């Protein structure tokens, strides 16, 4: 007798098995999260609050803001070009920390709002677009090392401050009346452009390092910053931000605009290919291929399994059909009917009546018994099974007790 091996594939997974399966991906995900947090912390550590007058970081500018406040100069921090244009009224100083982040529309709007009001505009390391808007005729030269430099000019603020930490961009201009200070070679890294008609001068700085908290106490940095930014009693400190709604370019192309037109046709072909592949894999590829079971399953277990499936699905019609078909198949050879006609009522039923003439206990309505409708409930199904078993037993009993004819010797 062959003993069937227990089927462990249908057992529910345990907590240990689930952990063994998922610990690899979970550990990889954890390492990814930790790496992302570490990289974000490293990148945002010292650069956080750069040139922000509210920041105490090394590259923040809280120290100069407090120094200005001690001299009765108020500082207003703005992050949008609209706020900067509205706040930069008469007799104010406007400081733009990152002019290269501004679009041409922002630069034009800011210049239009301040061009005819007295005051001062200070630009830190402006690019060519900012120079064309605020300082036409001024160009940039090769960058210079950032170091302590002498004023070497007649600008009162620079002469009183003395040496200061400057460098970075150096400027070229042919305009007269400009103050060229803190030279790199013969190029100034601090350039002041006067505007006698409007009363608003423009100061260009090649580097913002002397405004940082950790450099303010060195050389004459504090004095120069205080005099450049404290000329008027109100300072507008503009920190350009990428979240500024006005920073969006009107002609900025989206991602789909950057995709070549030929790729759309390729994508369409790939879509059709994927749809055809899905249809091909979804259709049936013929009859099922029988395979040998890895273990020996007793016929009784298979029968019991089918019965339970029929019971769960309430498939009494299918169960009764299987019972009747199996009974007809087994009865046909016993009563002399070929297997091809085992399920034909006109052939099977007359042969059965001929064999059952000596069996008065069997129900006479064989047609309902072997080809009738499905039972209405489980009790009727059990009764049908008993009747089929009784019919088959009577036929088998008759065959055993029937006299056999012996051939003549």
CSV table of C-alpha atoms in Angstrom, one decimal:
chain,number,residue,atom,x,y,z
A,1,UNK,CA,0.0,0.0,0.0
A,2,UNK,CA,1.4,3.4,-1.0
A,3,UNK,CA,1.1,6.1,1.7
A,4,UNK,CA,0.4,9.6,0.5
A,5,UNK,CA,2.8,12.2,1.6
A,6,UNK,CA,1.2,15.1,3.5
A,7,UNK,CA,0.6,18.2,1.3
A,8,UNK,CA,2.4,21.0,3.0
A,9,UNK,CA,2.0,23.5,0.1
A,10,UNK,CA,-1.6,24.3,1.2
A,11,UNK,CA,-0.6,25.1,4.8
A,12,UNK,CA,-0.8,28.8,5.7
A,13,UNK,CA,2.6,30.6,6.0
A,14,UNK,CA,3.9,31.1,9.5
A,15,UNK,CA,5.4,34.4,10.8
A,16,UNK,CA,8.9,32.9,10.6
A,17,UNK,CA,8.5,31.9,7.0
A,18,UNK,CA,7.1,35.3,6.1
A,19,UNK,CA,10.0,37.0,7.9
A,20,UNK,CA,12.5,34.8,6.0
A,21,UNK,CA,11.0,35.7,2.7
A,22,UNK,CA,10.7,39.5,3.3
A,23,UNK,CA,13.7,40.3,5.5
A,24,UNK,CA,16.0,40.8,2.5
A,25,UNK,CA,13.8,43.4,0.7
A,26,UNK,CA,13.0,45.1,4.1
A,27,UNK,CA,16.7,45.4,5.0
A,28,UNK,CA,17.4,46.8,1.5
A,29,UNK,CA,14.6,49.3,1.9
A,30,UNK,CA,15.8,50.3,5.4
A,31,UNK,CA,19.4,50.9,4.1
A,32,UNK,CA,17.9,53.0,1.3
A,33,UNK,CA,16.0,55.2,3.7
A,34,UNK,CA,18.9,55.6,6.1
A,35,UNK,CA,21.2,56.5,3.1
A,36,UNK,CA,18.7,59.1,1.9
A,37,UNK,CA,18.3,60.7,5.3
A,38,UNK,CA,22.1,60.8,5.8
A,39,UNK,CA,22.7,62.4,2.4
A,40,UNK,CA,19.9,64.9,3.0
A,41,UNK,CA,21.4,65.8,6.4
A,42,UNK,CA,24.9,66.2,4.9
A,43,UNK,CA,23.7,68.3,2.0
A,44,UNK,CA,21.4,70.5,4.1
A,45,UNK,CA,23.7,70.9,7.1
A,46,UNK,CA,26.0,73.9,6.4
A,47,UNK,CA,24.2,75.3,3.4
A,48,UNK,CA,21.0,75.7,5.3
A,49,UNK,CA,20.1,79.3,5.7
A,50,UNK,CA,22.9,80.6,3.5
A,51,UNK,CA,22.9,84.4,3.5
A,52,UNK,CA,19.6,84.3,5.6
A,53,UNK,CA,19.6,87.1,8.2
A,54,UNK,CA,17.6,84.8,10.5
A,55,UNK,CA,20.1,81.9,10.4
A,56,UNK,CA,22.9,81.3,13.0
A,57,UNK,CA,24.7,78.9,10.7
A,58,UNK,CA,28.3,79.6,9.6
A,59,UNK,CA,27.1,80.8,6.2
A,60,UNK,CA,24.0,82.6,7.6
A,61,UNK,CA,23.8,86.3,8.1
A,62,UNK,CA,22.2,86.7,11.5
A,63,UNK,CA,25.2,88.6,12.9
A,64,UNK,CA,25.0,91.5,10.3
A,65,UNK,CA,21.2,91.7,10.9
A,66,UNK,CA,21.8,92.2,14.6
A,67,UNK,CA,24.5,94.7,13.9
A,68,UNK,CA,22.2,96.7,11.6
A,69,UNK,CA,19.4,96.5,14.2
A,70,UNK,CA,21.8,98.0,16.9
A,71,UNK,CA,22.2,101.0,14.5
A,72,UNK,CA,18.4,101.4,14.1
A,73,UNK,CA,18.3,99.8,10.7
A,74,UNK,CA,15.2,97.6,10.2
A,75,UNK,CA,15.6,94.4,8.1
A,76,UNK,CA,12.7,92.9,6.1
A,77,UNK,CA,13.1,89.5,4.6
A,78,UNK,CA,11.2,88.7,1.4
A,79,UNK,CA,11.2,85.7,-0.8
A,80,UNK,CA,9.3,86.7,-3.9
A,81,UNK,CA,9.9,89.4,-6.5
A,82,UNK,CA,6.5,90.9,-5.9
A,83,UNK,CA,7.2,91.4,-2.2
A,84,UNK,CA,10.6,92.8,-3.0
A,85,UNK,CA,9.2,95.3,-5.5
A,86,UNK,CA,6.5,96.4,-3.1
A,87,UNK,CA,8.8,96.8,-0.1
A,88,UNK,CA,11.7,98.6,-1.9
A,89,UNK,CA,10.1,102.0,-1.6
A,90,UNK,CA,11.9,105.4,-1.4
A,91,UNK,CA,15.0,105.6,0.9
A,92,UNK,CA,15.4,101.9,1.2
A,93,UNK,CA,18.3,99.5,0.5
A,94,UNK,CA,17.4,96.5,-1.6
A,95,UNK,CA,19.8,93.5,-1.2
A,96,UNK,CA,19.4,90.7,-3.8
A,97,UNK,CA,21.4,87.7,-2.6
A,98,UNK,CA,21.1,85.4,-5.6
A,99,UNK,CA,20.4,87.4,-8.8
A,100,UNK,CA,21.2,84.5,-11.0
A,101,UNK,CA,18.0,82.7,-9.8
A,102,UNK,CA,15.7,85.4,-11.2
A,103,UNK,CA,14.1,85.2,-14.5
A,104,UNK,CA,14.2,88.1,-17.0
A,105,UNK,CA,10.6,89.0,-16.1
A,106,UNK,CA,11.4,89.2,-12.4
A,107,UNK,CA,14.5,91.3,-13.1
A,108,UNK,CA,12.6,93.7,-15.3
A,109,UNK,CA,9.8,94.0,-12.8
A,110,UNK,CA,12.1,94.6,-9.9
A,111,UNK,CA,14.2,97.2,-11.8
A,112,UNK,CA,11.0,99.0,-13.0
A,113,UNK,CA,9.7,99.2,-9.4
A,114,UNK,CA,13.0,100.7,-8.0
A,115,UNK,CA,14.5,102.6,-10.9
A,116,UNK,CA,12.8,105.9,-10.1
A,117,UNK,CA,12.9,105.8,-6.3
A,118,UNK,CA,15.9,107.1,-4.2
A,119,UNK,CA,17.8,104.4,-2.3
A,120,UNK,CA,20.4,101.7,-3.0
A,121,UNK,CA,20.4,98.3,-4.8
A,122,UNK,CA,23.0,95.8,-3.8
A,123,UNK,CA,23.6,92.7,-6.0
A,124,UNK,CA,25.7,89.8,-4.8
A,125,UNK,CA,27.7,88.2,-7.7
A,126,UNK,CA,25.1,89.1,-10.4
A,127,UNK,CA,25.2,87.2,-13.7
A,128,UNK,CA,25.0,88.7,-17.2
A,129,UNK,CA,21.2,89.0,-17.2
A,130,UNK,CA,21.1,90.9,-14.0
A,131,UNK,CA,23.9,93.2,-15.1
A,132,UNK,CA,22.1,94.0,-18.4
A,133,UNK,CA,19.0,95.0,-16.4
A,134,UNK,CA,20.5,96.9,-13.4
A,135,UNK,CA,23.9,97.9,-14.7
A,136,UNK,CA,24.0,98.3,-18.5
A,137,UNK,CA,27.5,98.5,-19.9
A,138,UNK,CA,29.1,96.4,-17.1
A,139,UNK,CA,30.7,93.1,-17.8
A,140,UNK,CA,32.4,90.4,-15.8
A,141,UNK,CA,36.0,89.3,-16.0
A,142,UNK,CA,37.7,86.1,-14.8
A,143,UNK,CA,37.0,85.1,-11.2
A,144,UNK,CA,39.5,86.2,-8.5
A,145,UNK,CA,40.5,84.5,-5.3
A,146,UNK,CA,38.6,85.5,-2.3
A,147,UNK,CA,41.0,87.1,0.2
A,148,UNK,CA,41.5,90.2,2.3
A,149,UNK,CA,42.0,93.1,-0.1
A,150,UNK,CA,42.8,96.8,0.2
A,151,UNK,CA,40.1,99.3,-0.8
A,152,UNK,CA,42.3,101.1,-3.3
A,153,UNK,CA,39.5,103.6,-4.1
A,154,UNK,CA,37.9,106.8,-2.9
A,155,UNK,CA,34.6,105.4,-1.9
A,156,UNK,CA,34.1,106.6,1.7
A,157,UNK,CA,32.5,103.3,2.9
A,158,UNK,CA,35.5,101.3,1.7
A,159,UNK,CA,38.1,103.7,3.0
A,160,UNK,CA,36.6,103.7,6.5
A,161,UNK,CA,36.3,99.9,6.5
A,162,UNK,CA,39.8,99.2,5.3
A,163,UNK,CA,40.8,95.7,4.3
A,164,UNK,CA,37.9,93.4,3.6
A,165,UNK,CA,37.3,89.8,2.4
A,166,UNK,CA,36.4,90.2,-1.2
A,167,UNK,CA,37.1,88.6,-4.6
A,168,UNK,CA,35.0,86.3,-6.8
A,169,UNK,CA,33.6,88.1,-9.8
A,170,UNK,CA,35.5,91.1,-11.1
A,171,UNK,CA,33.9,93.8,-13.3
A,172,UNK,CA,34.7,95.9,-16.3
A,173,UNK,CA,33.0,99.1,-17.3
A,174,UNK,CA,33.8,102.3,-19.2
A,175,UNK,CA,31.2,104.5,-17.4
A,176,UNK,CA,32.6,107.5,-15.7
A,177,UNK,CA,32.0,108.4,-12.1
A,178,UNK,CA,32.0,104.8,-10.9
A,179,UNK,CA,33.8,103.7,-7.7
A,180,UNK,CA,36.2,100.7,-8.4
A,181,UNK,CA,37.3,99.1,-5.1
A,182,UNK,CA,39.1,96.0,-3.9
A,183,UNK,CA,40.9,95.3,-7.1
A,184,UNK,CA,42.0,92.0,-8.5
A,185,UNK,CA,44.7,93.0,-10.9
A,186,UNK,CA,43.1,96.1,-12.3
A,187,UNK,CA,39.6,94.8,-12.1
A,188,UNK,CA,37.3,95.8,-9.2
A,189,UNK,CA,35.5,93.3,-7.1
A,190,UNK,CA,33.3,96.0,-5.7
A,191,UNK,CA,31.7,98.4,-8.1
A,192,UNK,CA,29.4,101.3,-7.3
A,193,UNK,CA,27.4,102.9,-10.0
A,194,UNK,CA,25.9,106.3,-9.1
A,195,UNK,CA,22.6,107.6,-10.4
A,196,UNK,CA,22.4,111.3,-9.7
A,197,UNK,CA,19.0,111.8,-11.4
A,198,UNK,CA,17.1,109.2,-9.5
A,199,UNK,CA,19.2,109.1,-6.3
A,200,UNK,CA,19.4,105.3,-6.3
A,201,UNK,CA,22.9,103.9,-6.7
A,202,UNK,CA,23.8,100.3,-7.5
A,203,UNK,CA,26.5,98.4,-5.7
A,204,UNK,CA,27.9,95.2,-7.3
A,205,UNK,CA,29.8,92.8,-5.1
A,206,UNK,CA,31.9,89.9,-6.5
A,207,UNK,CA,31.5,87.7,-3.5
A,208,UNK,CA,29.1,87.6,-0.5
A,209,UNK,CA,31.6,85.9,1.9
A,210,UNK,CA,32.2,89.0,4.1
A,211,UNK,CA,28.5,88.8,5.0
A,212,UNK,CA,28.7,85.3,6.5
A,213,UNK,CA,28.5,84.9,10.3
A,214,UNK,CA,31.9,83.3,10.6
A,215,UNK,CA,33.7,86.0,8.6
A,216,UNK,CA,32.0,89.2,9.8
A,217,UNK,CA,34.4,89.8,12.7
A,218,UNK,CA,37.4,89.5,10.4
A,219,UNK,CA,39.3,92.5,9.0
A,220,UNK,CA,36.9,95.3,8.2
A,221,UNK,CA,34.1,93.1,7.0
A,222,UNK,CA,31.6,94.3,9.7
A,223,UNK,CA,32.3,97.9,9.0
A,224,UNK,CA,32.0,97.5,5.2
A,225,UNK,CA,28.7,95.5,5.5
A,226,UNK,CA,27.2,98.0,7.9
A,227,UNK,CA,28.0,101.0,5.7
A,228,UNK,CA,26.9,99.4,2.5
A,229,UNK,CA,23.6,98.0,3.9
A,230,UNK,CA,22.9,100.6,6.5
A,231,UNK,CA,22.9,103.7,4.3
A,232,UNK,CA,19.1,104.0,4.7
A,233,UNK,CA,17.0,103.1,7.8
A,234,UNK,CA,15.2,100.3,6.1
A,235,UNK,CA,16.8,97.2,4.4
A,236,UNK,CA,14.9,94.8,2.2
A,237,UNK,CA,16.7,91.5,2.2
A,238,UNK,CA,15.6,89.5,-0.8
A,239,UNK,CA,16.2,85.8,-0.8
A,240,UNK,CA,15.1,84.5,-4.2
A,241,UNK,CA,13.3,81.1,-4.0
A,242,UNK,CA,12.4,78.5,-6.6
A,243,UNK,CA,9.0,78.3,-5.1
A,244,UNK,CA,8.2,81.8,-6.2
A,245,UNK,CA,5.3,81.6,-8.6
A,246,UNK,CA,6.7,84.3,-10.8
A,247,UNK,CA,9.9,82.3,-11.4
A,248,UNK,CA,8.1,80.0,-13.9
A,249,UNK,CA,9.2,80.6,-17.4
A,250,UNK,CA,6.3,81.3,-19.9
A,251,UNK,CA,8.2,79.5,-22.6
A,252,UNK,CA,9.5,76.7,-20.4
A,253,UNK,CA,9.0,73.4,-22.1
A,254,UNK,CA,7.6,70.4,-20.3
A,255,UNK,CA,9.0,66.9,-20.3
A,256,UNK,CA,6.7,65.8,-23.1
A,257,UNK,CA,7.9,68.7,-25.2
A,258,UNK,CA,11.5,67.4,-24.9
A,259,UNK,CA,10.6,63.9,-26.3
A,260,UNK,CA,11.4,63.6,-30.0
A,261,UNK,CA,8.3,63.0,-32.2
A,262,UNK,CA,9.6,59.7,-33.5
A,263,UNK,CA,9.4,58.3,-30.0
A,264,UNK,CA,5.6,58.7,-30.0
A,265,UNK,CA,5.4,56.2,-32.9
A,266,UNK,CA,7.7,53.8,-31.2
A,267,UNK,CA,5.6,54.0,-28.0
A,268,UNK,CA,2.5,53.3,-30.1
A,269,UNK,CA,4.1,50.3,-31.7
A,270,UNK,CA,5.2,49.0,-28.3
A,271,UNK,CA,1.6,49.4,-27.0
A,272,UNK,CA,0.2,47.3,-29.8
A,273,UNK,CA,2.9,44.7,-29.3
A,274,UNK,CA,2.1,44.5,-25.6
A,275,UNK,CA,-1.6,44.2,-26.3
A,276,UNK,CA,-1.0,41.4,-28.8
A,277,UNK,CA,1.3,39.6,-26.4
A,278,UNK,CA,-1.3,39.8,-23.7
A,279,UNK,CA,-3.9,38.4,-26.0
A,280,UNK,CA,-1.6,35.6,-27.1
A,281,UNK,CA,-0.7,34.6,-23.5
A,282,UNK,CA,-4.3,34.9,-22.3
A,283,UNK,CA,-5.8,32.5,-24.8
A,284,UNK,CA,-5.9,28.8,-24.2
A,285,UNK,CA,-3.2,26.9,-26.0
A,286,UNK,CA,-5.0,23.6,-26.3
A,287,UNK,CA,-6.0,20.8,-23.9
A,288,UNK,CA,-4.3,20.4,-20.6
A,289,UNK,CA,-1.2,18.3,-20.6
A,290,UNK,CA,-1.3,15.5,-18.0
A,291,UNK,CA,1.6,15.2,-15.7
A,292,UNK,CA,2.6,12.6,-13.2
A,293,UNK,CA,1.8,13.5,-9.6
A,294,UNK,CA,4.8,13.9,-7.3
A,295,UNK,CA,3.1,11.7,-4.7
A,296,UNK,CA,0.6,8.8,-4.9
A,297,UNK,CA,-2.9,10.0,-4.0
A,298,UNK,CA,-5.4,7.2,-3.1
A,299,UNK,CA,-8.5,7.1,-5.2
A,300,UNK,CA,-10.7,7.4,-2.0
A,301,UNK,CA,-9.1,10.8,-1.2
A,302,UNK,CA,-9.6,12.1,-4.7
A,303,UNK,CA,-13.3,11.0,-4.6
A,304,UNK,CA,-13.7,12.5,-1.2
A,305,UNK,CA,-12.1,15.8,-2.3
A,306,UNK,CA,-14.4,16.0,-5.4
A,307,UNK,CA,-17.4,15.4,-3.1
A,308,UNK,CA,-16.4,18.2,-0.8
A,309,UNK,CA,-16.0,20.5,-3.7
A,310,UNK,CA,-19.4,19.6,-5.0
A,311,UNK,CA,-20.9,20.1,-1.5
A,312,UNK,CA,-19.3,23.6,-1.1
A,313,UNK,CA,-20.6,24.7,-4.5
A,314,UNK,CA,-24.0,23.1,-4.0
A,315,UNK,CA,-23.4,21.4,-7.3
A,316,UNK,CA,-26.1,18.6,-6.9
A,317,UNK,CA,-26.7,18.7,-10.7
A,318,UNK,CA,-23.0,17.9,-11.4
A,319,UNK,CA,-22.8,15.3,-8.7
A,320,UNK,CA,-25.9,13.5,-9.8
A,321,UNK,CA,-24.7,13.6,-13.4
A,322,UNK,CA,-21.4,12.0,-12.4
A,323,UNK,CA,-23.2,9.3,-10.4
A,324,UNK,CA,-25.6,8.4,-13.2
A,325,UNK,CA,-22.9,8.4,-15.9
A,326,UNK,CA,-20.6,6.1,-13.9
A,327,UNK,CA,-23.5,3.8,-13.2
A,328,UNK,CA,-24.5,3.6,-16.9
A,329,UNK,CA,-20.9,2.9,-17.8
A,330,UNK,CA,-20.6,0.0,-15.4
A,331,UNK,CA,-24.0,-1.5,-16.3
A,332,UNK,CA,-23.6,-1.5,-20.1
A,333,UNK,CA,-21.1,-4.4,-20.3
A,334,UNK,CA,-23.2,-6.4,-17.8
A,335,UNK,CA,-26.3,-6.3,-19.8
A,336,UNK,CA,-24.7,-6.7,-23.2
A,337,UNK,CA,-24.7,-3.1,-24.4
A,338,UNK,CA,-21.6,-1.7,-26.1
A,339,UNK,CA,-19.9,1.2,-24.4
A,340,UNK,CA,-20.8,3.5,-27.3
A,341,UNK,CA,-24.5,3.1,-26.5
A,342,UNK,CA,-24.1,3.2,-22.7
A,343,UNK,CA,-25.6,6.7,-22.5
A,344,UNK,CA,-28.3,6.2,-25.1
A,345,UNK,CA,-31.7,5.7,-23.4
A,346,UNK,CA,-33.3,3.9,-26.4
A,347,UNK,CA,-30.6,1.2,-26.3
A,348,UNK,CA,-29.8,1.0,-22.6
A,349,UNK,CA,-33.2,1.0,-21.0
A,350,UNK,CA,-34.8,-1.9,-23.0
A,351,UNK,CA,-31.8,-4.1,-22.1
A,352,UNK,CA,-32.2,-3.2,-18.5
A,353,UNK,CA,-35.9,-4.0,-18.5
A,354,UNK,CA,-35.1,-7.4,-20.0
A,355,UNK,CA,-32.6,-8.2,-17.2
A,356,UNK,CA,-34.8,-6.9,-14.4
A,357,UNK,CA,-37.9,-9.0,-15.1
A,358,UNK,CA,-36.9,-11.3,-12.3
A,359,UNK,CA,-36.1,-8.4,-9.8
A,360,UNK,CA,-39.4,-7.2,-8.5
A,361,UNK,CA,-37.8,-5.0,-5.8
A,362,UNK,CA,-36.2,-2.5,-8.2
A,363,UNK,CA,-38.0,0.6,-9.2
A,364,UNK,CA,-39.6,0.2,-12.6
A,365,UNK,CA,-39.0,3.9,-13.8
A,366,UNK,CA,-35.5,3.4,-14.9
A,367,UNK,CA,-35.6,6.5,-17.2
A,368,UNK,CA,-36.0,8.9,-14.3
A,369,UNK,CA,-33.4,7.0,-12.3
A,370,UNK,CA,-30.7,7.0,-14.9
A,371,UNK,CA,-31.6,10.0,-17.1
A,372,UNK,CA,-33.8,12.1,-14.8
A,373,UNK,CA,-33.5,15.7,-13.5
A,374,UNK,CA,-31.1,16.8,-10.8
A,375,UNK,CA,-32.1,16.2,-7.1
A,376,UNK,CA,-33.8,19.1,-5.3
A,377,UNK,CA,-31.8,18.8,-2.1
A,378,UNK,CA,-29.0,16.8,-0.5
A,379,UNK,CA,-31.5,14.2,0.9
A,380,UNK,CA,-32.8,13.5,-2.6
A,381,UNK,CA,-29.2,13.2,-3.8
A,382,UNK,CA,-28.4,10.6,-1.2
A,383,UNK,CA,-31.6,8.7,-2.1
A,384,UNK,CA,-30.6,8.8,-5.8
A,385,UNK,CA,-27.1,7.3,-4.9
A,386,UNK,CA,-28.8,4.5,-2.9
A,387,UNK,CA,-31.1,3.7,-5.8
A,388,UNK,CA,-28.3,3.6,-8.3
A,389,UNK,CA,-26.3,1.3,-6.0
A,390,UNK,CA,-29.3,-1.0,-5.5
A,391,UNK,CA,-29.8,-1.1,-9.3
A,392,UNK,CA,-26.2,-2.0,-9.9
A,393,UNK,CA,-26.2,-4.6,-7.1
A,394,UNK,CA,-29.3,-6.3,-8.5
A,395,UNK,CA,-27.7,-6.6,-12.0
A,396,UNK,CA,-24.5,-7.9,-10.6
A,397,UNK,CA,-26.4,-10.5,-8.4
A,398,UNK,CA,-28.4,-11.7,-11.4
A,399,UNK,CA,-25.2,-12.2,-13.4
A,400,UNK,CA,-23.6,-14.2,-10.7
A,401,UNK,CA,-26.6,-16.6,-10.3
A,402,UNK,CA,-27.6,-16.9,-13.9
A,403,UNK,CA,-27.0,-20.5,-15.4
A,404,UNK,CA,-24.2,-20.7,-17.9
A,405,UNK,CA,-24.5,-22.7,-21.0
A,406,UNK,CA,-21.7,-25.2,-21.6
A,407,UNK,CA,-20.7,-26.0,-25.2
A,408,UNK,CA,-21.3,-29.6,-26.5
A,409,UNK,CA,-18.3,-31.9,-26.0
